[in-house]
């Protein structure tokens, strides 16, 4: 029997699983999926959970059922690549593998800022988004919410909270001279104008140096806030960072053309854990997962794996509440209702898949 273990039920892991099952893998292959949750969750919608504009159930998708697939739900505490096994919290029996796919995603990067982990809310997991939602939606009128980081996540969190709670004061802390530094100038201007019209304060050239309970220090000035949400960068899961493999400057595992660890071709890496020239995204992880599914299916069928083609991303989409959005599609900036509808369409397709 060949044992394939997928750790992490995110976009990359799930697309790899579906692709494996579609490729008629041999009957002696047993696939085990390990995840902390008993469902796949749509991470691109965690901002809506935080704001309370979507029900928890709307962003959950059942894992596929198949006679060759089993699931273990729990917290991974060790990836032992020497002994080829995975250990879980509270489980004395380790899960052994012949082939391993690592797709544990990312966690917040606090950049060594004192108090940031302890006193800010996160949107990097569905459980942390639920926790942030309780904090935000239990606030009394005129309370202050501060969002640290003006990338895609920060923009969507701030705009969704504004639509959900028009009674709150919201500020967005941007490290640079304009929000969404990775996007076109047209998009940046459009988004900044949306925030101005909707009375969201933007603090440009921000530099958060310290966070304490109910207060943070920005460029030496103490600023009070009832809730502080952190969206100022991510890094690979801590278990991935601890593995004895070569990493790039972003702490991601360096892989070969087949998504394998060069020193161990039985281990594949996908999504936020894998070194790539592209910025991390659900679209990238999903495309990588499909290619890994094809590669691993060839290996399991004792075939020479086909080298995957370069991934061509269609672009990025973001939302500003329910009726407006922005994005880059095929290198063209788009704003208004069209990108919002397009994002809703992508979400619908993900649920259908």
Short mmCIF file of C-alpha atoms in Angstrom, two decimals:
data_model
loop_
_atom_site.label_atom_id
_atom_site.label_comp_id
_atom_site.label_asym_id
_atom_site.label_seq_id
_atom_site.Cartn_x
_atom_site.Cartn_y
_atom_site.Cartn_z
CA UNK A 1 0.00 0.00 0.00
CA UNK A 2 1.18 3.52 -0.81
CA UNK A 3 0.37 6.09 1.86
CA UNK A 4 -0.19 9.69 0.76
CA UNK A 5 -0.66 12.28 3.51
CA UNK A 6 -1.94 15.80 2.83
CA UNK A 7 -1.48 18.20 5.73
CA UNK A 8 -3.66 21.28 5.41
CA UNK A 9 -7.11 21.38 3.82
CA UNK A 10 -6.72 24.75 2.13
CA UNK A 11 -6.98 25.71 -1.55
CA UNK A 12 -3.77 23.93 -2.57
CA UNK A 13 -4.39 20.74 -0.64
CA UNK A 14 -8.00 20.40 -1.77
CA UNK A 15 -7.25 21.04 -5.43
CA UNK A 16 -4.46 18.47 -5.26
CA UNK A 17 -6.86 15.97 -3.68
CA UNK A 18 -9.55 16.50 -6.31
CA UNK A 19 -6.98 16.19 -9.10
CA UNK A 20 -5.59 12.97 -7.63
CA UNK A 21 -9.06 11.45 -7.45
CA UNK A 22 -9.79 12.52 -11.03
CA UNK A 23 -6.61 10.81 -12.29
CA UNK A 24 -7.61 7.22 -11.48
CA UNK A 25 -4.93 6.52 -8.89
CA UNK A 26 -4.21 2.84 -8.14
CA UNK A 27 -6.49 1.06 -5.69
CA UNK A 28 -3.60 0.38 -3.31
CA UNK A 29 -3.17 4.12 -2.65
CA UNK A 30 -4.59 5.40 0.63
CA UNK A 31 -4.85 9.18 1.08
CA UNK A 32 -5.04 10.75 4.54
CA UNK A 33 -5.98 14.41 4.93
CA UNK A 34 -5.04 16.09 8.21
CA UNK A 35 -6.59 19.43 9.14
CA UNK A 36 -7.53 21.20 12.35
CA UNK A 37 -11.09 21.72 11.06
CA UNK A 38 -13.59 19.13 9.74
CA UNK A 39 -14.23 21.24 6.63
CA UNK A 40 -12.49 23.34 3.99
CA UNK A 41 -12.94 27.07 4.63
CA UNK A 42 -12.78 29.90 2.10
CA UNK A 43 -10.03 32.10 3.46
CA UNK A 44 -10.80 34.94 1.03
CA UNK A 45 -14.08 35.41 2.94
CA UNK A 46 -12.67 35.59 6.47
CA UNK A 47 -12.92 39.39 6.38
CA UNK A 48 -16.72 39.01 6.08
CA UNK A 49 -16.76 36.68 9.10
CA UNK A 50 -14.80 39.31 11.02
CA UNK A 51 -17.28 42.06 10.10
CA UNK A 52 -20.32 39.85 10.71
CA UNK A 53 -21.66 40.29 7.18
CA UNK A 54 -21.52 36.56 6.40
CA UNK A 55 -22.60 33.59 8.43
CA UNK A 56 -19.94 31.09 9.36
CA UNK A 57 -21.64 28.35 7.36
CA UNK A 58 -21.36 30.38 4.14
CA UNK A 59 -17.57 30.04 4.08
CA UNK A 60 -17.38 26.32 4.90
CA UNK A 61 -17.31 23.48 2.35
CA UNK A 62 -17.50 19.78 3.18
CA UNK A 63 -14.46 17.68 2.34
CA UNK A 64 -15.04 15.17 -0.50
CA UNK A 65 -15.96 11.62 0.42
CA UNK A 66 -14.10 8.79 -1.31
CA UNK A 67 -13.31 5.19 -0.41
CA UNK A 68 -9.55 5.85 -0.70
CA UNK A 69 -9.59 9.02 1.41
CA UNK A 70 -9.67 9.24 5.20
CA UNK A 71 -9.57 12.31 7.43
CA UNK A 72 -7.97 13.12 10.75
CA UNK A 73 -8.98 16.36 12.45
CA UNK A 74 -6.60 17.80 15.00
CA UNK A 75 -3.61 20.02 15.67
CA UNK A 76 -0.28 18.94 14.16
CA UNK A 77 2.60 19.33 16.60
CA UNK A 78 5.45 17.72 14.64
CA UNK A 79 6.46 16.96 11.05
CA UNK A 80 9.28 14.41 11.30
CA UNK A 81 10.75 14.12 7.82
CA UNK A 82 13.54 11.75 8.95
CA UNK A 83 11.12 9.13 10.26
CA UNK A 84 8.41 10.07 7.73
CA UNK A 85 5.62 10.64 10.21
CA UNK A 86 3.24 13.30 11.53
CA UNK A 87 2.36 13.72 15.20
CA UNK A 88 -0.86 15.30 16.44
CA UNK A 89 -1.73 16.86 19.78
CA UNK A 90 -3.37 14.36 22.13
CA UNK A 91 -2.84 11.48 19.71
CA UNK A 92 -0.24 8.88 20.72
CA UNK A 93 -0.33 7.15 17.33
CA UNK A 94 1.70 8.96 14.66
CA UNK A 95 0.56 9.12 11.02
CA UNK A 96 3.18 7.60 8.73
CA UNK A 97 3.55 8.50 5.06
CA UNK A 98 5.26 7.45 1.86
CA UNK A 99 4.43 10.74 0.12
CA UNK A 100 3.70 14.01 1.89
CA UNK A 101 2.06 17.21 0.66
CA UNK A 102 2.64 20.22 2.91
CA UNK A 103 -0.06 22.87 2.60
CA UNK A 104 -0.29 24.37 6.07
CA UNK A 105 -0.67 27.94 4.84
CA UNK A 106 0.52 31.02 6.66
CA UNK A 107 0.19 32.92 9.90
CA UNK A 108 0.59 36.55 10.87
CA UNK A 109 4.03 38.13 10.70
CA UNK A 110 4.36 40.45 13.68
CA UNK A 111 7.84 41.60 12.63
CA UNK A 112 9.07 41.32 16.21
CA UNK A 113 6.80 44.16 17.41
CA UNK A 114 6.24 43.86 21.14
CA UNK A 115 2.62 43.18 22.10
CA UNK A 116 1.36 42.74 18.53
CA UNK A 117 0.58 39.05 18.93
CA UNK A 118 -1.00 39.44 22.36
CA UNK A 119 -3.13 42.54 21.83
CA UNK A 120 -4.32 42.44 18.22
CA UNK A 121 -6.92 40.37 16.42
CA UNK A 122 -6.10 38.15 13.43
CA UNK A 123 -7.99 37.12 10.29
CA UNK A 124 -5.61 34.33 9.23
CA UNK A 125 -7.80 31.43 10.36
CA UNK A 126 -11.53 30.93 10.62
CA UNK A 127 -11.29 30.59 14.41
CA UNK A 128 -9.35 33.87 14.74
CA UNK A 129 -11.83 35.61 12.41
CA UNK A 130 -14.68 34.40 14.65
CA UNK A 131 -12.87 35.78 17.69
CA UNK A 132 -12.32 39.13 15.95
CA UNK A 133 -15.99 39.21 14.96
CA UNK A 134 -17.10 38.87 18.56
CA UNK A 135 -14.85 41.76 19.55
CA UNK A 136 -16.00 44.01 16.68
CA UNK A 137 -19.70 43.29 16.88
CA UNK A 138 -19.87 43.64 20.67
CA UNK A 139 -18.54 47.19 20.47
CA UNK A 140 -20.84 50.01 21.50
CA UNK A 141 -21.61 52.85 19.09
CA UNK A 142 -18.78 55.29 18.33
CA UNK A 143 -16.09 52.82 19.40
CA UNK A 144 -12.75 52.80 17.56
CA UNK A 145 -11.45 49.99 15.32
CA UNK A 146 -7.92 50.20 13.94
CA UNK A 147 -6.68 47.99 11.09
CA UNK A 148 -2.90 47.73 10.84
CA UNK A 149 -1.85 47.08 7.23
CA UNK A 150 -3.31 48.46 4.00
CA UNK A 151 -2.79 45.53 1.65
CA UNK A 152 -5.63 43.48 0.21
CA UNK A 153 -6.65 41.94 3.55
CA UNK A 154 -6.60 45.23 5.43
CA UNK A 155 -8.64 47.00 2.74
CA UNK A 156 -11.32 44.30 2.72
CA UNK A 157 -11.51 44.06 6.52
CA UNK A 158 -11.84 47.83 6.95
CA UNK A 159 -14.41 48.27 4.18
CA UNK A 160 -16.53 45.33 5.32
CA UNK A 161 -16.60 46.56 8.92
CA UNK A 162 -17.59 50.00 7.65
CA UNK A 163 -20.54 48.50 5.77
CA UNK A 164 -21.49 46.29 8.72
CA UNK A 165 -21.11 48.91 11.46
CA UNK A 166 -21.63 52.49 10.15
CA UNK A 167 -21.72 53.65 13.79
CA UNK A 168 -18.07 52.78 14.45
CA UNK A 169 -14.96 54.89 13.94
CA UNK A 170 -12.50 53.08 11.68
CA UNK A 171 -8.90 53.88 10.86
CA UNK A 172 -6.53 52.14 8.50
CA UNK A 173 -2.77 52.27 9.05
CA UNK A 174 -0.74 52.27 5.84
CA UNK A 175 3.04 51.92 5.93
CA UNK A 176 3.50 53.65 2.57
CA UNK A 177 2.30 56.77 0.80
CA UNK A 178 -0.75 55.04 -0.66
CA UNK A 179 -2.84 51.94 0.01
CA UNK A 180 -2.47 48.76 -2.06
CA UNK A 181 1.12 49.33 -3.13
CA UNK A 182 1.01 46.22 -5.37
CA UNK A 183 -1.87 47.61 -7.46
CA UNK A 184 -2.18 50.15 -10.27
CA UNK A 185 -2.36 53.86 -9.41
CA UNK A 186 -5.93 54.01 -10.73
CA UNK A 187 -6.97 51.32 -8.26
CA UNK A 188 -5.14 53.02 -5.40
CA UNK A 189 -6.90 56.33 -6.05
CA UNK A 190 -10.30 54.66 -6.38
CA UNK A 191 -9.93 52.81 -3.09
CA UNK A 192 -8.64 55.85 -1.21
CA UNK A 193 -11.60 57.88 -2.48
CA UNK A 194 -14.01 55.14 -1.36
CA UNK A 195 -12.59 55.31 2.14
CA UNK A 196 -12.76 59.10 2.16
CA UNK A 197 -16.43 59.06 1.14
CA UNK A 198 -17.19 56.41 3.74
CA UNK A 199 -15.35 58.22 6.51
CA UNK A 200 -12.58 55.71 7.11
CA UNK A 201 -9.44 57.49 8.31
CA UNK A 202 -6.17 56.48 6.61
CA UNK A 203 -2.86 57.11 8.38
CA UNK A 204 -0.11 56.98 5.75
CA UNK A 205 3.59 56.47 6.54
CA UNK A 206 2.61 54.55 9.66
CA UNK A 207 5.15 52.66 11.71
CA UNK A 208 3.66 50.69 14.60
CA UNK A 209 6.41 50.21 17.18
CA UNK A 210 4.57 48.80 20.21
CA UNK A 211 1.13 47.45 21.03
CA UNK A 212 -0.49 47.21 24.47
CA UNK A 213 -4.04 46.59 25.61
CA UNK A 214 -6.26 49.24 24.01
CA UNK A 215 -3.38 51.29 22.62
CA UNK A 216 -0.62 51.19 20.01
CA UNK A 217 2.33 53.47 19.36
CA UNK A 218 2.67 54.80 15.83
CA UNK A 219 5.77 56.86 15.04
CA UNK A 220 6.13 57.51 18.75
CA UNK A 221 2.53 58.61 19.31
CA UNK A 222 0.24 56.58 21.54
CA UNK A 223 -3.15 56.03 19.87
CA UNK A 224 -6.05 54.43 21.73
CA UNK A 225 -8.29 51.88 20.03
CA UNK A 226 -11.02 49.55 21.29
CA UNK A 227 -10.10 46.83 18.79
CA UNK A 228 -6.85 46.47 16.80
CA UNK A 229 -6.82 44.09 13.82
CA UNK A 230 -3.46 42.97 12.40
CA UNK A 231 -3.12 42.55 8.61
CA UNK A 232 0.50 43.67 8.25
CA UNK A 233 2.07 40.69 6.55
CA UNK A 234 2.25 36.91 6.80
CA UNK A 235 4.85 34.16 7.04
CA UNK A 236 4.66 30.36 6.57
CA UNK A 237 3.24 28.23 9.38
CA UNK A 238 5.74 27.82 12.23
CA UNK A 239 5.99 24.05 11.66
CA UNK A 240 7.10 24.68 8.09
CA UNK A 241 9.67 27.25 9.18
CA UNK A 242 11.20 24.66 11.52
CA UNK A 243 11.77 22.02 8.83
CA UNK A 244 15.41 21.29 7.87
CA UNK A 245 15.03 22.38 4.25
CA UNK A 246 16.39 25.32 2.30
CA UNK A 247 14.22 28.44 2.60
CA UNK A 248 14.00 31.67 0.62
CA UNK A 249 14.14 35.15 2.18
CA UNK A 250 10.42 34.89 3.01
CA UNK A 251 11.05 31.65 5.01
CA UNK A 252 9.28 29.54 2.36
CA UNK A 253 10.61 26.14 1.34
CA UNK A 254 12.60 26.12 -1.89
CA UNK A 255 11.14 23.58 -4.35
CA UNK A 256 12.04 22.18 -7.77
CA UNK A 257 9.96 22.34 -10.97
CA UNK A 258 7.78 19.47 -9.69
CA UNK A 259 6.97 21.16 -6.33
CA UNK A 260 9.24 18.68 -4.58
CA UNK A 261 11.82 19.43 -1.91
CA UNK A 262 15.10 18.98 -3.85
CA UNK A 263 16.68 16.91 -1.07
CA UNK A 264 13.57 14.71 -0.64
CA UNK A 265 11.40 14.12 -3.70
CA UNK A 266 8.72 12.36 -1.65
CA UNK A 267 7.76 15.68 -0.09
CA UNK A 268 5.71 18.23 -2.03
CA UNK A 269 4.98 21.81 -0.94
CA UNK A 270 2.09 24.04 -2.02
CA UNK A 271 0.73 27.56 -1.51
CA UNK A 272 2.03 29.93 1.16
CA UNK A 273 4.64 27.38 2.27
CA UNK A 274 6.31 27.08 -1.16
CA UNK A 275 8.83 29.52 -2.58
CA UNK A 276 7.45 31.26 -5.68
CA UNK A 277 8.01 34.32 -7.86
CA UNK A 278 4.29 35.12 -7.45
CA UNK A 279 2.67 36.77 -4.46
CA UNK A 280 0.71 34.35 -2.24
CA UNK A 281 -2.97 34.00 -3.15
CA UNK A 282 -5.78 31.46 -3.18
CA UNK A 283 -5.62 31.44 -6.99
CA UNK A 284 -1.91 30.56 -6.98
CA UNK A 285 -2.30 27.85 -4.33
CA UNK A 286 -5.23 26.31 -6.20
CA UNK A 287 -3.35 26.20 -9.51
CA UNK A 288 -0.29 24.71 -7.83
CA UNK A 289 -2.48 22.10 -6.16
CA UNK A 290 -3.94 20.99 -9.49
CA UNK A 291 -0.46 20.58 -10.95
CA UNK A 292 0.77 18.65 -7.92
CA UNK A 293 -2.24 16.35 -8.22
CA UNK A 294 -1.25 15.53 -11.81
CA UNK A 295 2.42 15.04 -10.89
CA UNK A 296 1.71 12.83 -7.89
CA UNK A 297 -0.84 10.79 -9.87
CA UNK A 298 1.87 10.04 -12.44
CA UNK A 299 4.29 9.01 -9.69
CA UNK A 300 1.70 6.75 -8.05
CA UNK A 301 0.95 5.16 -11.43
CA UNK A 302 4.69 4.52 -11.93
CA UNK A 303 4.87 6.99 -14.79
CA UNK A 304 7.44 9.69 -15.48
CA UNK A 305 5.80 12.89 -14.22
CA UNK A 306 5.15 15.58 -16.79
CA UNK A 307 6.83 18.91 -16.08
CA UNK A 308 4.07 21.43 -15.33
CA UNK A 309 3.59 24.52 -17.45
CA UNK A 310 4.24 27.94 -15.91
CA UNK A 311 1.19 29.20 -14.04
CA UNK A 312 -0.49 32.22 -15.62
CA UNK A 313 -2.52 34.08 -13.02
CA UNK A 314 -5.60 35.95 -14.21
CA UNK A 315 -5.16 38.78 -11.71
CA UNK A 316 -6.38 39.85 -8.28
CA UNK A 317 -9.79 40.98 -7.10
CA UNK A 318 -10.85 42.83 -3.98
CA UNK A 319 -14.15 44.00 -2.59
CA UNK A 320 -15.36 47.23 -1.00
CA UNK A 321 -18.55 46.06 0.65
CA UNK A 322 -21.30 44.35 -1.31
CA UNK A 323 -21.53 46.62 -4.36
CA UNK A 324 -18.05 47.91 -5.23
CA UNK A 325 -14.70 46.35 -5.90
CA UNK A 326 -11.31 46.67 -7.56
CA UNK A 327 -8.64 44.55 -9.14
CA UNK A 328 -6.11 43.82 -11.84
CA UNK A 329 -7.34 41.48 -14.56
CA UNK A 330 -4.90 40.45 -17.28
CA UNK A 331 -2.71 43.41 -16.26
CA UNK A 332 -5.59 45.89 -16.61
CA UNK A 333 -6.93 47.86 -13.62
CA UNK A 334 -10.68 47.60 -13.04
CA UNK A 335 -12.90 49.30 -10.46
CA UNK A 336 -16.58 49.52 -9.55
CA UNK A 337 -19.34 46.92 -9.76
CA UNK A 338 -17.70 44.62 -12.35
CA UNK A 339 -14.81 43.38 -10.16
CA UNK A 340 -17.23 42.91 -7.25
CA UNK A 341 -19.45 40.71 -9.41
CA UNK A 342 -16.39 38.86 -10.68
CA UNK A 343 -15.24 38.13 -7.14
CA UNK A 344 -18.71 36.84 -6.23
CA UNK A 345 -18.52 34.60 -9.31
CA UNK A 346 -15.15 33.19 -8.23
CA UNK A 347 -16.60 32.44 -4.80
CA UNK A 348 -19.56 30.66 -6.38
CA UNK A 349 -17.22 28.54 -8.51
CA UNK A 350 -15.13 27.62 -5.47
CA UNK A 351 -18.22 26.43 -3.66
CA UNK A 352 -19.39 24.45 -6.68
CA UNK A 353 -15.96 22.79 -7.00
#
